[in-house]
Short mmCIF file of C-alpha atoms and ligand atoms in Angstrom, two decimals:
data_model
loop_
_atom_site.label_atom_id
_atom_site.label_comp_id
_atom_site.label_asym_id
_atom_site.label_seq_id
_atom_site.Cartn_x
_atom_site.Cartn_y
_atom_site.Cartn_z
CA MET A 23 52.51 80.30 185.64
CA LYS A 24 51.31 79.10 189.07
CA LEU A 25 53.36 79.96 191.96
CA ASN A 26 54.17 77.88 195.00
CA LYS A 27 56.91 77.85 197.61
CA ASP A 28 59.06 75.55 195.39
CA ASN A 29 59.24 77.85 192.39
CA TYR A 30 58.49 81.18 193.82
CA PHE A 31 62.31 82.31 193.90
CA SER A 32 63.07 80.35 190.54
CA LEU A 33 64.36 82.15 187.59
CA GLU A 34 61.22 81.35 185.56
CA ALA A 35 59.16 83.06 188.25
CA ASN A 36 61.28 86.12 188.26
CA ARG A 37 60.96 86.18 184.42
CA HIS A 38 57.26 85.75 184.37
CA TYR A 39 56.50 88.21 187.44
CA MET A 40 57.89 91.35 188.99
CA SER A 41 58.69 91.36 192.60
CA VAL A 42 59.67 94.34 194.83
CA SER A 43 63.30 92.97 195.24
CA GLN A 44 63.44 92.49 191.56
CA PHE A 45 62.08 96.21 190.92
CA LYS A 46 64.72 97.44 193.42
CA GLY A 47 67.34 95.44 191.68
CA PHE A 48 66.93 97.78 188.77
CA LEU A 49 66.98 101.11 190.68
CA PRO A 50 70.26 102.80 191.44
CA SER A 51 68.61 104.44 194.48
CA TYR A 52 68.48 100.89 195.96
CA GLU A 53 71.87 99.93 194.79
CA GLY A 54 70.30 98.21 192.00
CA CYS A 55 71.77 98.01 188.63
CA GLU A 56 69.90 97.49 185.34
CA ALA A 57 72.88 95.42 183.72
CA ARG A 58 73.15 92.98 186.72
CA SER A 59 69.45 92.53 186.86
CA MET A 60 69.27 91.54 183.24
CA ALA A 61 72.24 89.19 183.60
CA GLU A 62 70.66 87.54 186.69
CA LEU A 63 67.09 87.15 184.81
CA SER A 64 69.02 85.63 181.79
CA GLY A 65 70.72 83.19 184.18
CA GLU A 66 74.30 84.34 183.21
CA TYR A 67 74.91 85.89 186.56
CA GLU A 68 74.41 85.08 190.37
CA ARG A 69 75.14 87.32 193.36
CA PRO A 70 77.78 86.33 195.76
CA ASN A 71 77.25 86.21 199.55
CA LYS A 72 74.33 83.46 199.81
CA GLY A 73 75.19 83.18 203.48
CA ALA A 74 73.09 86.16 204.55
CA PHE A 75 70.14 84.73 202.58
CA ASP A 76 70.32 81.37 204.40
CA GLU A 77 70.13 82.94 207.67
CA GLY A 78 67.10 84.65 206.73
CA HIS A 79 65.54 81.37 205.57
CA TYR A 80 66.34 79.87 208.97
CA ILE A 81 64.41 82.68 210.69
CA HIS A 82 61.51 82.61 208.21
CA ALA A 83 61.32 78.76 208.61
CA TRP A 84 60.97 79.44 212.24
CA ASN A 85 58.08 81.84 211.53
CA GLU A 86 56.46 79.30 209.31
CA GLY A 87 56.65 76.49 211.85
CA THR A 88 59.00 74.44 209.76
CA LEU A 89 62.34 74.89 211.55
CA ALA A 90 62.43 71.24 212.45
CA ASP A 91 62.26 70.35 208.51
CA TYR A 92 64.87 73.02 207.75
CA LYS A 93 67.42 71.77 210.12
CA ALA A 94 66.90 68.08 208.62
CA ASP A 95 67.45 69.35 205.24
CA HIS A 96 70.51 71.57 206.08
CA PRO A 97 73.14 69.31 207.74
CA GLU A 98 75.74 72.04 206.92
CA ILE A 99 74.43 74.20 209.53
CA TYR A 100 75.83 71.75 212.21
CA SER A 101 79.57 71.74 213.05
CA SER A 102 81.26 68.66 211.50
CA GLN A 103 84.44 68.58 213.58
CA GLY A 104 86.11 69.40 216.73
CA PRO A 105 84.66 69.73 220.35
CA THR A 106 81.54 71.39 218.96
CA LYS A 107 80.88 68.50 216.42
CA GLY A 108 77.14 67.97 215.99
CA GLN A 109 76.16 71.20 217.61
CA LEU A 110 74.69 74.04 215.43
CA LYS A 111 77.46 76.42 214.13
CA SER A 112 77.75 79.47 216.15
CA ASN A 113 76.04 81.77 213.74
CA TYR A 114 72.99 79.70 213.83
CA LYS A 115 73.09 79.30 217.70
CA HIS A 116 72.85 83.04 217.42
CA LEU A 117 69.99 82.82 215.15
CA ASN A 118 68.15 80.74 218.10
CA LYS A 119 68.87 83.61 220.24
CA MET A 120 67.23 86.11 217.85
CA ILE A 121 64.20 83.73 217.57
CA ASP A 122 64.05 83.56 221.40
CA VAL A 123 63.98 87.28 221.58
CA LEU A 124 60.74 87.25 219.27
CA MET A 125 59.05 84.17 221.02
CA ASN A 126 59.29 85.92 224.43
CA ASP A 127 57.55 89.11 223.41
CA PRO A 128 53.84 88.71 223.31
CA LEU A 129 53.13 91.77 221.19
CA VAL A 130 55.52 90.31 218.59
CA MET A 131 53.93 87.10 218.52
CA LYS A 132 50.55 88.76 218.14
CA VAL A 133 51.81 90.85 214.97
CA LEU A 134 53.45 87.49 213.45
CA ALA A 135 50.33 85.39 213.99
CA GLY A 136 47.99 84.31 211.13
CA GLN A 137 48.64 82.58 207.74
CA LYS A 138 52.39 81.95 207.07
CA GLU A 139 54.16 82.76 203.69
CA VAL A 140 51.22 83.46 201.79
CA ILE A 141 51.91 84.01 197.96
CA ILE A 142 49.71 86.46 196.05
CA THR A 143 49.97 87.55 192.42
CA ALA A 144 48.00 90.54 190.86
CA GLU A 145 48.55 93.12 188.01
CA LEU A 146 49.72 96.46 188.96
CA PHE A 147 50.91 99.21 186.49
CA GLY A 148 50.27 97.01 183.67
CA ILE A 149 52.54 93.92 184.65
CA LYS A 150 52.11 90.77 186.98
CA TRP A 151 53.78 91.01 190.34
CA LYS A 152 54.35 88.24 192.84
CA ILE A 153 54.57 88.93 196.76
CA MET A 154 54.87 86.48 199.80
CA ILE A 155 53.57 87.65 202.93
CA ASP A 156 55.26 86.31 205.99
CA SER A 157 52.35 86.55 208.44
CA TYR A 158 48.80 87.43 206.95
CA GLN A 159 45.84 88.34 209.21
CA PRO A 160 43.10 89.82 207.02
CA SER A 161 40.63 89.46 209.57
CA VAL A 162 42.55 91.67 212.04
CA GLY A 163 43.45 93.94 209.19
CA LEU A 164 47.13 93.53 209.15
CA PHE A 165 50.06 91.69 207.67
CA ALA A 166 53.66 91.58 208.69
CA ASP A 167 57.19 90.82 207.39
CA LEU A 168 59.89 89.75 209.35
CA LYS A 169 63.31 91.07 208.80
CA ALA A 170 66.85 90.22 210.47
CA LEU A 171 69.08 93.36 210.53
CA LYS A 172 72.57 94.36 211.70
CA ASP A 173 70.99 97.06 214.03
CA ILE A 174 68.09 99.45 214.22
CA ASP A 175 69.59 102.57 215.06
CA GLY A 176 72.60 102.45 212.36
CA LYS A 177 72.89 104.74 209.46
CA TRP A 178 73.24 103.53 206.11
CA TRP A 179 75.21 105.33 203.37
CA SER A 180 73.23 105.92 200.13
CA ASN A 181 75.52 106.27 197.14
CA ASP A 182 72.79 107.61 195.09
CA ALA A 183 71.55 110.39 197.55
CA LYS A 184 75.18 111.11 198.87
CA ALA A 185 73.70 111.08 202.30
CA TYR A 186 73.02 108.59 205.16
CA GLU A 187 69.66 107.13 205.39
CA ASN A 188 67.68 104.95 208.06
CA PHE A 189 67.33 101.20 207.30
CA ILE A 190 63.51 101.85 206.28
CA ASP A 191 64.60 104.15 203.51
CA HIS A 192 67.91 102.46 202.57
CA TYR A 193 66.33 99.01 201.93
CA GLY A 194 62.99 100.30 200.42
CA TYR A 195 60.86 98.76 203.20
CA ALA A 196 58.10 101.38 202.96
CA LEU A 197 57.87 100.63 199.00
CA GLN A 198 58.01 96.85 199.74
CA MET A 199 54.94 97.20 202.11
CA ALA A 200 53.09 99.54 199.80
CA VAL A 201 53.28 97.15 196.91
CA TYR A 202 52.19 94.21 199.30
CA ALA A 203 49.31 96.15 200.60
CA GLU A 204 48.13 97.22 196.85
CA ILE A 205 48.69 93.70 195.60
CA GLU A 206 46.70 92.02 198.40
CA LYS A 207 43.86 94.64 198.11
CA ARG A 208 43.68 94.15 194.32
CA LYS A 209 43.48 90.43 194.66
CA THR A 210 41.00 90.31 197.39
CA GLY A 211 38.83 93.32 196.05
CA ARG A 212 39.09 94.74 199.38
CA GLU A 213 38.36 98.61 199.52
CA GLU A 214 40.83 99.39 202.25
CA TRP A 215 44.44 98.46 202.52
CA LEU A 216 45.59 96.18 205.26
CA LEU A 217 47.91 97.99 207.63
CA PRO A 218 51.57 96.72 206.81
CA HIS A 219 53.86 95.97 209.81
CA ILE A 220 57.47 94.92 209.98
CA VAL A 221 58.96 92.90 212.89
CA ILE A 222 62.71 93.55 213.16
CA VAL A 223 65.11 91.50 215.06
CA THR A 224 68.93 92.46 215.04
CA LYS A 225 71.94 90.31 214.86
CA GLN A 226 73.32 92.27 217.74
CA ASP A 227 74.11 90.29 220.98
CA PRO A 228 71.87 90.50 222.94
CA PRO A 229 69.42 91.04 219.91
CA ASP A 230 67.23 94.15 219.70
CA HIS A 231 63.78 94.09 218.14
CA GLU A 232 61.02 96.46 217.11
CA SER A 233 57.63 96.35 215.48
CA ILE A 234 56.84 99.11 213.05
CA TYR A 235 53.75 99.84 210.98
CA PHE A 236 53.09 102.04 208.01
CA ASP A 237 50.11 104.27 207.43
CA TYR A 238 48.20 104.96 204.27
CA ASP A 239 50.34 108.08 203.46
CA ALA A 240 53.42 105.60 203.64
CA ILE A 241 51.53 103.25 201.19
CA GLU A 242 50.66 106.16 198.67
CA ALA A 243 54.28 107.44 198.93
CA GLY A 244 55.71 104.03 198.28
CA LEU A 245 53.31 103.39 195.19
CA GLN A 246 54.42 106.74 193.91
CA ILE A 247 57.97 105.42 193.72
CA VAL A 248 56.93 102.52 191.60
CA ARG A 249 54.82 104.78 189.42
CA ASN A 250 57.81 107.07 188.87
CA ASN A 251 60.01 104.20 187.75
CA ILE A 252 58.01 101.33 186.54
CA GLU A 253 57.89 102.29 182.77
CA ARG A 254 61.76 102.34 182.52
CA VAL A 255 61.94 99.00 184.46
CA LYS A 256 59.41 97.44 182.13
CA ALA A 257 61.21 98.74 179.03
CA VAL A 258 64.53 97.37 180.20
CA LYS A 259 63.03 94.00 181.41
CA SER A 260 61.21 93.39 178.05
CA GLY A 261 64.28 94.14 176.11
CA ALA A 262 62.89 97.43 174.55
CA ALA A 263 65.64 99.38 176.29
CA GLU A 264 69.33 98.63 176.63
CA PRO A 265 70.20 97.93 180.28
CA VAL A 266 72.57 100.71 181.77
CA ARG A 267 75.68 99.52 183.73
CA CYS A 268 76.07 101.24 187.25
CA GLU A 269 79.97 100.40 187.34
CA ARG A 270 79.56 100.04 191.11
CA CYS A 271 78.03 96.80 191.83
CA ASP A 272 79.48 93.29 192.09
CA TYR A 273 78.38 92.44 188.61
CA CYS A 274 80.03 95.47 187.01
CA ARG A 275 83.06 94.95 188.93
CA ALA A 276 83.29 91.21 187.66
CA THR A 277 82.75 92.33 184.11
CA LYS A 278 84.57 95.68 184.10
CA LYS A 279 86.73 96.76 181.14
CA LEU A 280 88.46 100.05 181.12
CA LYS A 281 87.36 102.49 178.52
CA HIS A 282 89.76 105.24 179.27
CA ILE A 283 92.38 106.24 181.76
CA LYS A 284 91.08 108.33 184.60
CA HIS A 285 92.42 111.70 185.52
CA TYR A 286 93.37 111.48 189.14
CA GLY A 287 90.70 114.14 189.76
CA GLU A 288 87.95 112.11 188.61
CA LEU A 289 87.88 109.72 191.63
CA ALA A 290 84.86 110.24 193.79
CA VAL A 291 85.40 111.16 197.29
CA TYR A 292 82.43 108.96 198.57
ZN1 ZN B 311 76.22 97.34 188.07
#
């Protein structure tokens, strides 16, 4: 299957290729759930809260230089009634503010320069993967991923580790950057990894922003997480192993049937 921007996020592409978000979707340590992942891949289930995804698309369209097209294709981002009729809805106005913050920082614009939304596929750990790099600068030795986050300094609760984590660990960004670096290296036949960067802009008012890079140790550590879990993920995705329900996610909640009545002491504190 040949990937392009139109079919990259399709069900067919997800069945054919592994991606970092699909991989994390199988792992409880990233709030993944095998049962939900399999229901999504079969087309039986779609996750709620599409809004956050659309806002990410808006910022990525800016980075790609296609924001004018995006606005033309999405009339729903404009207010349709009242005194603000015809203006961007307030959450999109705020996205413009976030974009301004990035545009006004020369170092950020240097990191985000290069080819945009570059799709690369390669085999890793015996299966085909797909990645899409937001900003790709092989001649400078780096690539970058653009993230819009609630805040940078916050702490995120990990149900799996029963501890607070920073956003890098919580969202598995080092793992994502490691896979991107390795897939790009394999595809190009380059001997060294490109240095992965992420550019973060927060949804705060005023927005905060940061640029972070990952070194080779981080790439090694990220690939080790994939190595440790990939055989199970492959077995479940191929149908060789039964998917386990996490009983915590949106899908498990939506399809829950009680098997027994809990003793009150069984309830988790967390
Ligand atoms: Zn679940």
